[in-house]
């Protein structure tokens, strides 16, 4: 957009000014007008770019990592997904991190905790478990689980034959940008889990009922694991009674069952269903999103760029990027899991959204 307007910086360099700037630099100071237009853009200018990470390309690398380093030596054996515009933060998009973690049959990782919050979305393998604050969770393909900030956690795979691969999502780049991260190794290396497995699901996972007088004062959900079967059923039921969102199809949020709010204060998560042949309209909003194709195949157009996706591919939508999604099957539905930083945007009052009006709500391919 044009910068040569009153109210924007349009100072031309002169020899006198250059000498002035170097004087300021020596004093650890600077002239605002030299950077003002960059640090106060007309609208959000993310350095993140749209990226599609194909599972067919990444899976062999993840499998290789399982024999190249031990879980104990790596801490966690993860192939992380790095946005070319966010390498310095190890971010997949915006201030969100994601990676693919693999655990061999019978393997278990030691316990730790950190100020960053984490979530998991299971891709393959039947033996995955995680212990979060003493609750042992069994998780299978397409299950979603959370590890809130400060919660002791450790993972493992109790299958005797198949590897486990899951996707991790964390707010590490956000917490580091805020200079608020910390990390502790568990003093006993491993937690002692409670006797009842998936106790948070038994206590808080009824859906239509909550324990009367539940005493919970944390900022994150007391429910730690969200099974795929019930999630998918909820989407199918929703599709019977709702047309859904013009931008997302049938979309539902994983919530704190006591408040209806996001699962954690820094990250939210959704599952959405695109009906056979459905193509959504384009919109954009502040906030970054990482998508995981839980089911089916289709494509998304992000800032005019078409990305074709298949099951277990991962892609990202940077903040303020136009995006629309399409299910390319004429007979089967497609499901997209996603996580985002919307809770941060909302709590800081920075969430804003716009719909594309031109071209019947669809982008032109660039
Ligand atoms: Fe962790
Ligand atoms: Fe969106």
mmCIF file of C-alpha atoms and ligand atoms in Angstrom:
data_model
loop_
_atom_site.group_PDB
_atom_site.id
_atom_site.type_symbol
_atom_site.label_atom_id
_atom_site.label_comp_id
_atom_site.label_asym_id
_atom_site.label_seq_id
_atom_site.Cartn_x
_atom_site.Cartn_y
_atom_site.Cartn_z
ATOM 1 C CA UNK A 1 0.000 0.000 0.000
ATOM 2 C CA UNK A 2 1.146 3.555 -0.721
ATOM 3 C CA UNK A 3 3.391 4.948 2.034
ATOM 4 C CA UNK A 4 3.846 8.492 0.629
ATOM 5 C CA UNK A 5 0.919 9.888 2.603
ATOM 6 C CA UNK A 6 0.587 12.227 5.543
ATOM 7 C CA UNK A 7 0.690 10.181 8.759
ATOM 8 C CA UNK A 8 3.187 7.617 7.427
ATOM 9 C CA UNK A 9 6.967 7.860 7.565
ATOM 10 C CA UNK A 10 8.448 9.261 4.349
ATOM 11 C CA UNK A 11 11.732 10.825 5.440
ATOM 12 C CA UNK A 12 14.451 10.627 2.780
ATOM 13 C CA UNK A 13 17.994 9.738 3.874
ATOM 14 C CA UNK A 14 20.529 12.583 3.778
ATOM 15 C CA UNK A 15 24.197 12.626 4.802
ATOM 16 C CA UNK A 16 23.263 14.702 7.814
ATOM 17 C CA UNK A 17 20.532 12.201 8.865
ATOM 18 C CA UNK A 18 22.810 9.179 8.316
ATOM 19 C CA UNK A 19 25.345 10.748 10.647
ATOM 20 C CA UNK A 20 22.523 11.403 13.135
ATOM 21 C CA UNK A 21 21.363 7.769 12.917
ATOM 22 C CA UNK A 22 24.852 6.455 13.685
ATOM 23 C CA UNK A 23 25.089 8.806 16.661
ATOM 24 C CA UNK A 24 21.810 7.348 17.969
ATOM 25 C CA UNK A 25 22.945 3.776 17.314
ATOM 26 C CA UNK A 26 26.032 4.345 19.448
ATOM 27 C CA UNK A 27 23.680 5.351 22.254
ATOM 28 C CA UNK A 28 21.495 2.216 21.798
ATOM 29 C CA UNK A 29 18.779 4.424 20.401
ATOM 30 C CA UNK A 30 17.213 5.032 16.997
ATOM 31 C CA UNK A 31 14.837 7.235 15.006
ATOM 32 C CA UNK A 32 11.336 5.706 14.962
ATOM 33 C CA UNK A 33 10.579 7.028 11.474
ATOM 34 C CA UNK A 34 13.267 4.735 9.977
ATOM 35 C CA UNK A 35 11.271 1.646 10.993
ATOM 36 C CA UNK A 36 7.775 2.975 11.702
ATOM 37 C CA UNK A 37 6.137 1.688 8.526
ATOM 38 C CA UNK A 38 7.598 -1.798 9.130
ATOM 39 C CA UNK A 39 6.629 -2.126 12.781
ATOM 40 C CA UNK A 40 3.216 -0.540 12.271
ATOM 41 C CA UNK A 41 1.970 -2.249 9.102
ATOM 42 C CA UNK A 42 -1.374 -1.316 7.549
ATOM 43 C CA UNK A 43 -2.517 -4.822 8.363
ATOM 44 C CA UNK A 44 -0.909 -7.996 9.846
ATOM 45 C CA UNK A 45 2.260 -8.992 7.963
ATOM 46 C CA UNK A 46 3.173 -12.503 9.115
ATOM 47 C CA UNK A 47 6.604 -13.823 8.167
ATOM 48 C CA UNK A 48 5.102 -17.340 8.162
ATOM 49 C CA UNK A 49 4.161 -18.751 4.778
ATOM 50 C CA UNK A 50 1.564 -21.414 3.914
ATOM 51 C CA UNK A 51 3.235 -24.861 4.015
ATOM 52 C CA UNK A 52 1.995 -28.383 3.300
ATOM 53 C CA UNK A 53 3.952 -31.197 4.976
ATOM 54 C CA UNK A 54 3.100 -34.470 3.213
ATOM 55 C CA UNK A 55 2.936 -37.499 5.511
ATOM 56 C CA UNK A 56 4.199 -39.672 2.658
ATOM 57 C CA UNK A 57 7.413 -37.589 2.639
ATOM 58 C CA UNK A 58 7.807 -37.234 6.393
ATOM 59 C CA UNK A 59 6.840 -40.702 7.625
ATOM 60 C CA UNK A 60 10.011 -42.398 6.270
ATOM 61 C CA UNK A 61 12.153 -39.755 8.004
ATOM 62 C CA UNK A 62 10.288 -40.258 11.272
ATOM 63 C CA UNK A 63 10.731 -44.042 10.972
ATOM 64 C CA UNK A 64 14.467 -43.525 10.315
ATOM 65 C CA UNK A 65 14.790 -41.418 13.454
ATOM 66 C CA UNK A 66 13.495 -44.339 15.537
ATOM 67 C CA UNK A 67 16.680 -46.323 14.896
ATOM 68 C CA UNK A 68 19.118 -43.382 14.773
ATOM 69 C CA UNK A 69 18.679 -41.933 18.267
ATOM 70 C CA UNK A 70 17.359 -43.403 21.491
ATOM 71 C CA UNK A 71 14.400 -41.776 23.197
ATOM 72 C CA UNK A 72 16.487 -41.276 26.339
ATOM 73 C CA UNK A 73 19.248 -39.456 24.462
ATOM 74 C CA UNK A 74 16.901 -37.257 22.436
ATOM 75 C CA UNK A 75 14.617 -36.498 25.381
ATOM 76 C CA UNK A 76 11.793 -36.925 22.913
ATOM 77 C CA UNK A 77 12.324 -38.367 19.431
ATOM 78 C CA UNK A 78 10.609 -35.777 17.280
ATOM 79 C CA UNK A 79 10.896 -34.549 13.719
ATOM 80 C CA UNK A 80 9.727 -30.954 13.965
ATOM 81 C CA UNK A 81 8.000 -29.057 11.181
ATOM 82 C CA UNK A 82 9.609 -25.708 10.514
ATOM 83 C CA UNK A 83 8.103 -22.803 8.639
ATOM 84 C CA UNK A 84 10.707 -21.259 6.285
ATOM 85 C CA UNK A 85 9.727 -17.836 7.630
ATOM 86 C CA UNK A 86 10.013 -18.801 11.316
ATOM 87 C CA UNK A 87 13.219 -20.866 11.548
ATOM 88 C CA UNK A 88 14.695 -18.733 14.336
ATOM 89 C CA UNK A 89 11.736 -19.635 16.577
ATOM 90 C CA UNK A 90 11.408 -23.310 15.522
ATOM 91 C CA UNK A 91 7.795 -22.457 14.734
ATOM 92 C CA UNK A 92 5.494 -24.219 12.271
ATOM 93 C CA UNK A 93 3.425 -21.050 11.902
ATOM 94 C CA UNK A 94 3.208 -17.844 13.893
ATOM 95 C CA UNK A 95 4.024 -18.711 17.512
ATOM 96 C CA UNK A 96 2.952 -22.371 17.283
ATOM 97 C CA UNK A 97 5.307 -25.345 17.212
ATOM 98 C CA UNK A 98 4.491 -28.795 15.866
ATOM 99 C CA UNK A 99 6.342 -32.060 15.324
ATOM 100 C CA UNK A 100 5.964 -35.787 14.689
ATOM 101 C CA UNK A 101 7.013 -38.014 17.582
ATOM 102 C CA UNK A 102 7.752 -41.720 17.257
ATOM 103 C CA UNK A 103 8.004 -44.337 19.988
ATOM 104 C CA UNK A 104 9.174 -47.898 19.451
ATOM 105 C CA UNK A 105 7.285 -50.918 20.838
ATOM 106 C CA UNK A 106 7.795 -51.178 24.589
ATOM 107 C CA UNK A 107 9.500 -47.799 24.810
ATOM 108 C CA UNK A 108 8.840 -45.181 27.483
ATOM 109 C CA UNK A 109 10.157 -41.645 27.928
ATOM 110 C CA UNK A 110 11.085 -40.103 31.271
ATOM 111 C CA UNK A 111 8.822 -37.506 32.910
ATOM 112 C CA UNK A 112 9.291 -33.765 32.741
ATOM 113 C CA UNK A 113 7.284 -30.565 32.818
ATOM 114 C CA UNK A 114 7.569 -27.113 31.297
ATOM 115 C CA UNK A 115 5.857 -23.751 31.251
ATOM 116 C CA UNK A 116 4.865 -24.336 27.624
ATOM 117 C CA UNK A 117 1.574 -26.147 27.010
ATOM 118 C CA UNK A 118 1.323 -29.173 24.739
ATOM 119 C CA UNK A 119 -1.261 -31.224 22.903
ATOM 120 C CA UNK A 120 -1.133 -34.543 21.026
ATOM 121 C CA UNK A 121 -2.995 -35.885 18.047
ATOM 122 C CA UNK A 122 -2.381 -39.586 17.498
ATOM 123 C CA UNK A 123 -1.632 -40.695 13.932
ATOM 124 C CA UNK A 124 -0.845 -44.407 14.047
ATOM 125 C CA UNK A 125 -0.164 -47.263 16.448
ATOM 126 C CA UNK A 126 -2.305 -48.865 19.111
ATOM 127 C CA UNK A 127 0.001 -48.807 22.138
ATOM 128 C CA UNK A 128 0.273 -45.084 22.895
ATOM 129 C CA UNK A 129 -0.082 -43.897 26.467
ATOM 130 C CA UNK A 130 0.753 -40.750 28.326
ATOM 131 C CA UNK A 131 0.715 -39.987 32.027
ATOM 132 C CA UNK A 132 -0.363 -36.393 32.715
ATOM 133 C CA UNK A 133 -0.314 -35.259 36.333
ATOM 134 C CA UNK A 134 -0.590 -38.900 37.424
ATOM 135 C CA UNK A 135 -3.510 -39.771 35.116
ATOM 136 C CA UNK A 136 -2.582 -42.547 32.714
ATOM 137 C CA UNK A 137 -4.274 -41.969 29.359
ATOM 138 C CA UNK A 138 -4.523 -44.614 26.675
ATOM 139 C CA UNK A 139 -4.801 -42.940 23.273
ATOM 140 C CA UNK A 140 -5.356 -44.353 19.799
ATOM 141 C CA UNK A 141 -5.492 -43.010 16.233
ATOM 142 C CA UNK A 142 -7.234 -39.609 15.886
ATOM 143 C CA UNK A 143 -7.545 -39.219 19.667
ATOM 144 C CA UNK A 144 -6.654 -35.795 21.025
ATOM 145 C CA UNK A 145 -4.975 -35.200 24.395
ATOM 146 C CA UNK A 146 -3.622 -32.208 26.266
ATOM 147 C CA UNK A 147 -0.623 -31.599 28.498
ATOM 148 C CA UNK A 148 -1.283 -28.238 30.160
ATOM 149 C CA UNK A 149 1.497 -25.936 31.340
ATOM 150 C CA UNK A 150 3.290 -27.164 34.429
ATOM 151 C CA UNK A 151 1.817 -30.688 34.266
ATOM 152 C CA UNK A 152 4.244 -33.556 34.790
ATOM 153 C CA UNK A 153 4.072 -35.809 31.734
ATOM 154 C CA UNK A 154 5.715 -38.860 30.219
ATOM 155 C CA UNK A 155 4.841 -40.995 27.239
ATOM 156 C CA UNK A 156 5.251 -44.501 26.006
ATOM 157 C CA UNK A 157 4.145 -47.293 23.755
ATOM 158 C CA UNK A 158 3.044 -50.576 25.328
ATOM 159 C CA UNK A 159 2.463 -52.397 22.048
ATOM 160 C CA UNK A 160 4.768 -55.346 21.479
ATOM 161 C CA UNK A 161 4.822 -54.921 17.697
ATOM 162 C CA UNK A 162 3.740 -51.551 16.281
ATOM 163 C CA UNK A 163 5.411 -48.169 16.529
ATOM 164 C CA UNK A 164 3.431 -45.142 17.645
ATOM 165 C CA UNK A 165 3.530 -41.865 15.738
ATOM 166 C CA UNK A 166 1.693 -38.820 17.019
ATOM 167 C CA UNK A 167 1.724 -35.123 16.341
ATOM 168 C CA UNK A 168 2.795 -32.785 19.120
ATOM 169 C CA UNK A 169 1.568 -29.199 19.196
ATOM 170 C CA UNK A 170 3.074 -26.669 21.591
ATOM 171 C CA UNK A 171 3.090 -22.956 22.299
ATOM 172 C CA UNK A 172 6.899 -22.981 22.810
ATOM 173 C CA UNK A 173 7.545 -20.067 20.377
ATOM 174 C CA UNK A 174 4.951 -17.935 22.212
ATOM 175 C CA UNK A 175 6.233 -18.767 25.683
ATOM 176 C CA UNK A 176 9.850 -18.196 24.593
ATOM 177 C CA UNK A 177 8.932 -14.910 22.913
ATOM 178 C CA UNK A 178 7.452 -13.859 26.249
ATOM 179 C CA UNK A 179 10.646 -15.019 28.039
ATOM 180 C CA UNK A 180 8.497 -17.215 30.260
ATOM 181 C CA UNK A 181 9.632 -20.774 29.509
ATOM 182 C CA UNK A 182 11.166 -23.202 31.986
ATOM 183 C CA UNK A 183 11.801 -26.973 32.084
ATOM 184 C CA UNK A 184 12.174 -29.521 34.849
ATOM 185 C CA UNK A 185 13.083 -33.208 34.811
ATOM 186 C CA UNK A 186 11.013 -35.315 37.230
ATOM 187 C CA UNK A 187 13.027 -36.057 40.407
ATOM 188 C CA UNK A 188 12.011 -39.749 40.260
ATOM 189 C CA UNK A 189 12.334 -39.996 36.446
ATOM 190 C CA UNK A 190 8.830 -41.530 36.249
ATOM 191 C CA UNK A 191 5.473 -40.686 37.819
ATOM 192 C CA UNK A 192 3.387 -43.158 39.765
ATOM 193 C CA UNK A 193 0.064 -43.248 37.922
ATOM 194 C CA UNK A 194 -3.266 -43.565 39.695
ATOM 195 C CA UNK A 195 -5.035 -46.927 39.636
ATOM 196 C CA UNK A 196 -7.860 -45.903 37.292
ATOM 197 C CA UNK A 197 -6.811 -45.330 33.689
ATOM 198 C CA UNK A 198 -8.288 -42.328 31.776
ATOM 199 C CA UNK A 199 -9.721 -41.036 35.064
ATOM 200 C CA UNK A 200 -10.235 -37.498 33.686
ATOM 201 C CA UNK A 201 -12.465 -38.917 30.950
ATOM 202 C CA UNK A 202 -14.494 -40.894 33.493
ATOM 203 C CA UNK A 203 -14.842 -37.879 35.760
ATOM 204 C CA UNK A 204 -15.394 -35.039 33.291
ATOM 205 C CA UNK A 205 -16.135 -36.652 29.929
ATOM 206 C CA UNK A 206 -19.892 -37.277 30.157
ATOM 207 C CA UNK A 207 -20.612 -34.427 27.745
ATOM 208 C CA UNK A 208 -24.219 -33.756 28.779
ATOM 209 C CA UNK A 209 -23.522 -33.862 32.505
ATOM 210 C CA UNK A 210 -20.841 -32.443 34.741
ATOM 211 C CA UNK A 211 -20.043 -33.476 38.287
ATOM 212 C CA UNK A 212 -22.157 -31.292 40.577
ATOM 213 C CA UNK A 213 -20.046 -28.963 42.655
ATOM 214 C CA UNK A 214 -16.916 -29.755 40.674
ATOM 215 C CA UNK A 215 -14.097 -27.825 42.282
ATOM 216 C CA UNK A 216 -11.662 -26.769 39.577
ATOM 217 C CA UNK A 217 -9.825 -23.472 39.566
ATOM 218 C CA UNK A 218 -7.205 -24.024 36.880
ATOM 219 C CA UNK A 219 -7.157 -22.140 33.558
ATOM 220 C CA UNK A 220 -7.061 -25.390 31.557
ATOM 221 C CA UNK A 221 -9.521 -28.215 31.042
ATOM 222 C CA UNK A 222 -9.727 -30.956 33.692
ATOM 223 C CA UNK A 223 -10.535 -33.342 30.823
ATOM 224 C CA UNK A 224 -7.220 -34.469 29.345
ATOM 225 C CA UNK A 225 -8.201 -36.905 26.579
ATOM 226 C CA UNK A 226 -10.830 -36.592 23.829
ATOM 227 C CA UNK A 227 -11.607 -39.861 21.983
ATOM 228 C CA UNK A 228 -12.042 -39.842 18.208
ATOM 229 C CA UNK A 229 -15.203 -41.985 18.098
ATOM 230 C CA UNK A 230 -17.224 -39.566 20.174
ATOM 231 C CA UNK A 231 -15.767 -36.579 18.339
ATOM 232 C CA UNK A 232 -16.726 -37.971 14.941
ATOM 233 C CA UNK A 233 -20.181 -38.952 16.162
ATOM 234 C CA UNK A 234 -20.716 -35.401 17.461
ATOM 235 C CA UNK A 235 -19.819 -33.988 14.025
ATOM 236 C CA UNK A 236 -22.171 -36.400 12.231
ATOM 237 C CA UNK A 237 -24.985 -35.464 14.616
ATOM 238 C CA UNK A 238 -24.271 -31.769 14.183
ATOM 239 C CA UNK A 239 -24.449 -32.218 10.394
ATOM 240 C CA UNK A 240 -28.001 -33.578 10.755
ATOM 241 C CA UNK A 241 -29.251 -30.345 12.294
ATOM 242 C CA UNK A 242 -26.902 -27.586 11.127
ATOM 243 C CA UNK A 243 -25.688 -26.196 7.824
ATOM 244 C CA UNK A 244 -22.424 -25.396 9.583
ATOM 245 C CA UNK A 245 -20.102 -22.508 8.874
ATOM 246 C CA UNK A 246 -19.758 -21.144 5.333
ATOM 247 C CA UNK A 247 -15.973 -21.017 5.960
ATOM 248 C CA UNK A 248 -15.414 -24.298 7.796
ATOM 249 C CA UNK A 249 -18.291 -26.692 7.185
ATOM 250 C CA UNK A 250 -19.322 -28.567 10.328
ATOM 251 C CA UNK A 251 -16.797 -27.415 12.919
ATOM 252 C CA UNK A 252 -16.725 -28.097 16.674
ATOM 253 C CA UNK A 253 -14.295 -27.049 19.349
ATOM 254 C CA UNK A 254 -12.717 -29.328 21.936
ATOM 255 C CA UNK A 255 -13.664 -27.642 25.193
ATOM 256 C CA UNK A 256 -13.168 -27.505 28.898
ATOM 257 C CA UNK A 257 -16.389 -29.330 29.893
ATOM 258 C CA UNK A 258 -16.822 -27.201 33.023
ATOM 259 C CA UNK A 259 -16.669 -23.821 31.264
ATOM 260 C CA UNK A 260 -17.241 -24.439 27.553
ATOM 261 C CA UNK A 261 -13.996 -22.498 27.000
ATOM 262 C CA UNK A 262 -10.856 -23.515 25.131
ATOM 263 C CA UNK A 263 -8.897 -26.530 26.378
ATOM 264 C CA UNK A 264 -5.953 -24.369 27.443
ATOM 265 C CA UNK A 265 -5.442 -20.597 27.826
ATOM 266 C CA UNK A 266 -2.905 -20.364 24.995
ATOM 267 C CA UNK A 267 -4.166 -22.931 22.475
ATOM 268 C CA UNK A 268 -7.543 -24.052 21.210
ATOM 269 C CA UNK A 269 -8.395 -27.045 19.037
ATOM 270 C CA UNK A 270 -11.146 -28.010 16.620
ATOM 271 C CA UNK A 271 -12.327 -30.927 14.558
ATOM 272 C CA UNK A 272 -14.244 -30.102 11.398
ATOM 273 C CA UNK A 273 -16.101 -32.153 8.870
ATOM 274 C CA UNK A 274 -16.387 -31.262 5.197
ATOM 275 C CA UNK A 275 -19.290 -33.104 3.624
ATOM 276 C CA UNK A 276 -18.773 -34.988 0.336
ATOM 277 C CA UNK A 277 -18.054 -32.422 -2.390
ATOM 278 C CA UNK A 278 -18.281 -29.468 0.013
ATOM 279 C CA UNK A 279 -16.205 -26.372 -0.788
ATOM 280 C CA UNK A 280 -16.189 -23.540 1.741
ATOM 281 C CA UNK A 281 -15.984 -19.812 1.129
ATOM 282 C CA UNK A 282 -12.815 -17.833 1.897
ATOM 283 C CA UNK A 283 -12.260 -15.797 5.027
ATOM 284 C CA UNK A 284 -9.310 -14.582 7.036
ATOM 285 C CA UNK A 285 -8.670 -13.729 10.654
ATOM 286 C CA UNK A 286 -5.891 -12.975 13.079
ATOM 287 C CA UNK A 287 -4.465 -16.081 14.718
ATOM 288 C CA UNK A 288 -2.416 -18.943 13.293
ATOM 289 C CA UNK A 289 -3.701 -22.458 12.636
ATOM 290 C CA UNK A 290 -2.023 -25.861 12.159
ATOM 291 C CA UNK A 291 -4.250 -28.422 10.389
ATOM 292 C CA UNK A 292 -3.979 -32.209 10.392
ATOM 293 C CA UNK A 293 -5.979 -34.238 7.884
ATOM 294 C CA UNK A 294 -7.707 -36.780 10.111
ATOM 295 C CA UNK A 295 -9.802 -38.333 7.344
ATOM 296 C CA UNK A 296 -10.272 -38.110 3.589
ATOM 297 C CA UNK A 297 -8.654 -35.977 0.922
ATOM 298 C CA UNK A 298 -9.191 -32.558 -0.545
ATOM 299 C CA UNK A 299 -7.497 -29.202 -0.959
ATOM 300 C CA UNK A 300 -7.226 -25.802 0.633
ATOM 301 C CA UNK A 301 -6.463 -22.491 -1.027
ATOM 302 C CA UNK A 302 -4.333 -20.247 1.177
ATOM 303 C CA UNK A 303 -3.517 -16.749 -0.054
ATOM 304 C CA UNK A 304 -4.173 -17.927 -3.610
ATOM 305 C CA UNK A 305 -1.976 -21.018 -3.298
ATOM 306 C CA UNK A 306 -3.637 -24.420 -3.757
ATOM 307 C CA UNK A 307 -2.452 -27.192 -1.411
ATOM 308 C CA UNK A 308 -3.762 -30.711 -2.091
ATOM 309 C CA UNK A 309 -3.965 -32.821 1.052
ATOM 310 C CA UNK A 310 -4.372 -36.472 1.946
ATOM 311 C CA UNK A 311 -4.798 -38.355 5.202
ATOM 312 C CA UNK A 312 -2.266 -37.324 7.885
ATOM 313 C CA UNK A 313 -0.826 -34.448 5.865
ATOM 314 C CA UNK A 314 -0.270 -31.319 7.932
ATOM 315 C CA UNK A 315 -0.599 -27.749 6.682
ATOM 316 C CA UNK A 316 -0.684 -24.292 8.190
ATOM 317 C CA UNK A 317 -2.616 -21.076 7.717
ATOM 318 C CA UNK A 318 -0.694 -17.959 8.816
ATOM 319 C CA UNK A 319 -2.478 -15.134 10.584
ATOM 320 C CA UNK A 320 -4.596 -12.935 8.285
ATOM 321 C CA UNK A 321 -4.114 -15.285 5.299
ATOM 322 C CA UNK A 322 -7.180 -15.899 3.124
ATOM 323 C CA UNK A 323 -8.186 -19.559 3.274
ATOM 324 C CA UNK A 324 -10.913 -21.892 2.055
ATOM 325 C CA UNK A 325 -11.210 -25.686 2.161
ATOM 326 C CA UNK A 326 -12.665 -28.292 -0.185
ATOM 327 C CA UNK A 327 -13.438 -31.996 0.120
ATOM 328 C CA UNK A 328 -12.471 -33.549 -3.225
ATOM 329 C CA UNK A 329 -14.457 -36.738 -2.697
ATOM 330 C CA UNK A 330 -17.986 -36.936 -4.115
ATOM 331 C CA UNK A 331 -18.981 -39.734 -1.738
ATOM 332 C CA UNK A 332 -16.984 -39.571 1.534
ATOM 333 C CA UNK A 333 -16.623 -36.904 4.181
ATOM 334 C CA UNK A 334 -13.269 -35.397 5.126
ATOM 335 C CA UNK A 335 -12.190 -34.334 8.620
ATOM 336 C CA UNK A 336 -9.603 -31.748 9.596
ATOM 337 C CA UNK A 337 -8.176 -31.550 13.093
ATOM 338 C CA UNK A 338 -6.636 -28.174 13.875
ATOM 339 C CA UNK A 339 -5.077 -26.257 16.733
ATOM 340 C CA UNK A 340 -4.620 -22.524 17.013
ATOM 341 C CA UNK A 341 -3.655 -19.543 19.147
ATOM 342 C CA UNK A 342 -7.167 -18.051 19.121
ATOM 343 C CA UNK A 343 -7.428 -18.040 22.958
ATOM 344 C CA UNK A 344 -4.431 -15.677 23.002
ATOM 345 C CA UNK A 345 -5.988 -13.468 20.327
ATOM 346 C CA UNK A 346 -9.289 -13.340 22.192
ATOM 347 C CA UNK A 347 -7.830 -12.728 25.643
ATOM 348 C CA UNK A 348 -5.692 -9.876 24.277
ATOM 349 C CA UNK A 349 -8.650 -8.511 22.290
ATOM 350 C CA UNK A 350 -6.734 -8.936 19.011
ATOM 351 C CA UNK A 351 -9.090 -11.322 17.217
ATOM 352 C CA UNK A 352 -10.538 -9.905 14.024
ATOM 353 C CA UNK A 353 -12.117 -11.634 11.039
ATOM 354 C CA UNK A 354 -13.131 -10.738 7.480
ATOM 355 C CA UNK A 355 -15.047 -12.611 4.787
ATOM 356 C CA UNK A 356 -14.099 -12.537 1.114
ATOM 357 C CA UNK A 357 -16.890 -10.832 -0.806
ATOM 358 C CA UNK A 358 -15.447 -10.791 -4.348
ATOM 359 C CA UNK A 359 -15.635 -13.630 -6.845
ATOM 360 C CA UNK A 360 -18.506 -15.341 -5.011
ATOM 361 C CA UNK A 361 -16.321 -15.741 -1.908
ATOM 362 C CA UNK A 362 -13.506 -17.657 -3.578
ATOM 363 C CA UNK A 363 -9.879 -16.727 -4.157
ATOM 364 C CA UNK A 364 -8.246 -16.531 -7.532
ATOM 365 C CA UNK A 365 -5.311 -18.934 -7.794
ATOM 366 C CA UNK A 366 -1.960 -17.162 -7.965
HETATM 367 FE FE1 LIG B 1 7.000 -32.143 27.213
HETATM 368 FE FE1 LIG B 2 -10.507 -19.858 9.394
#
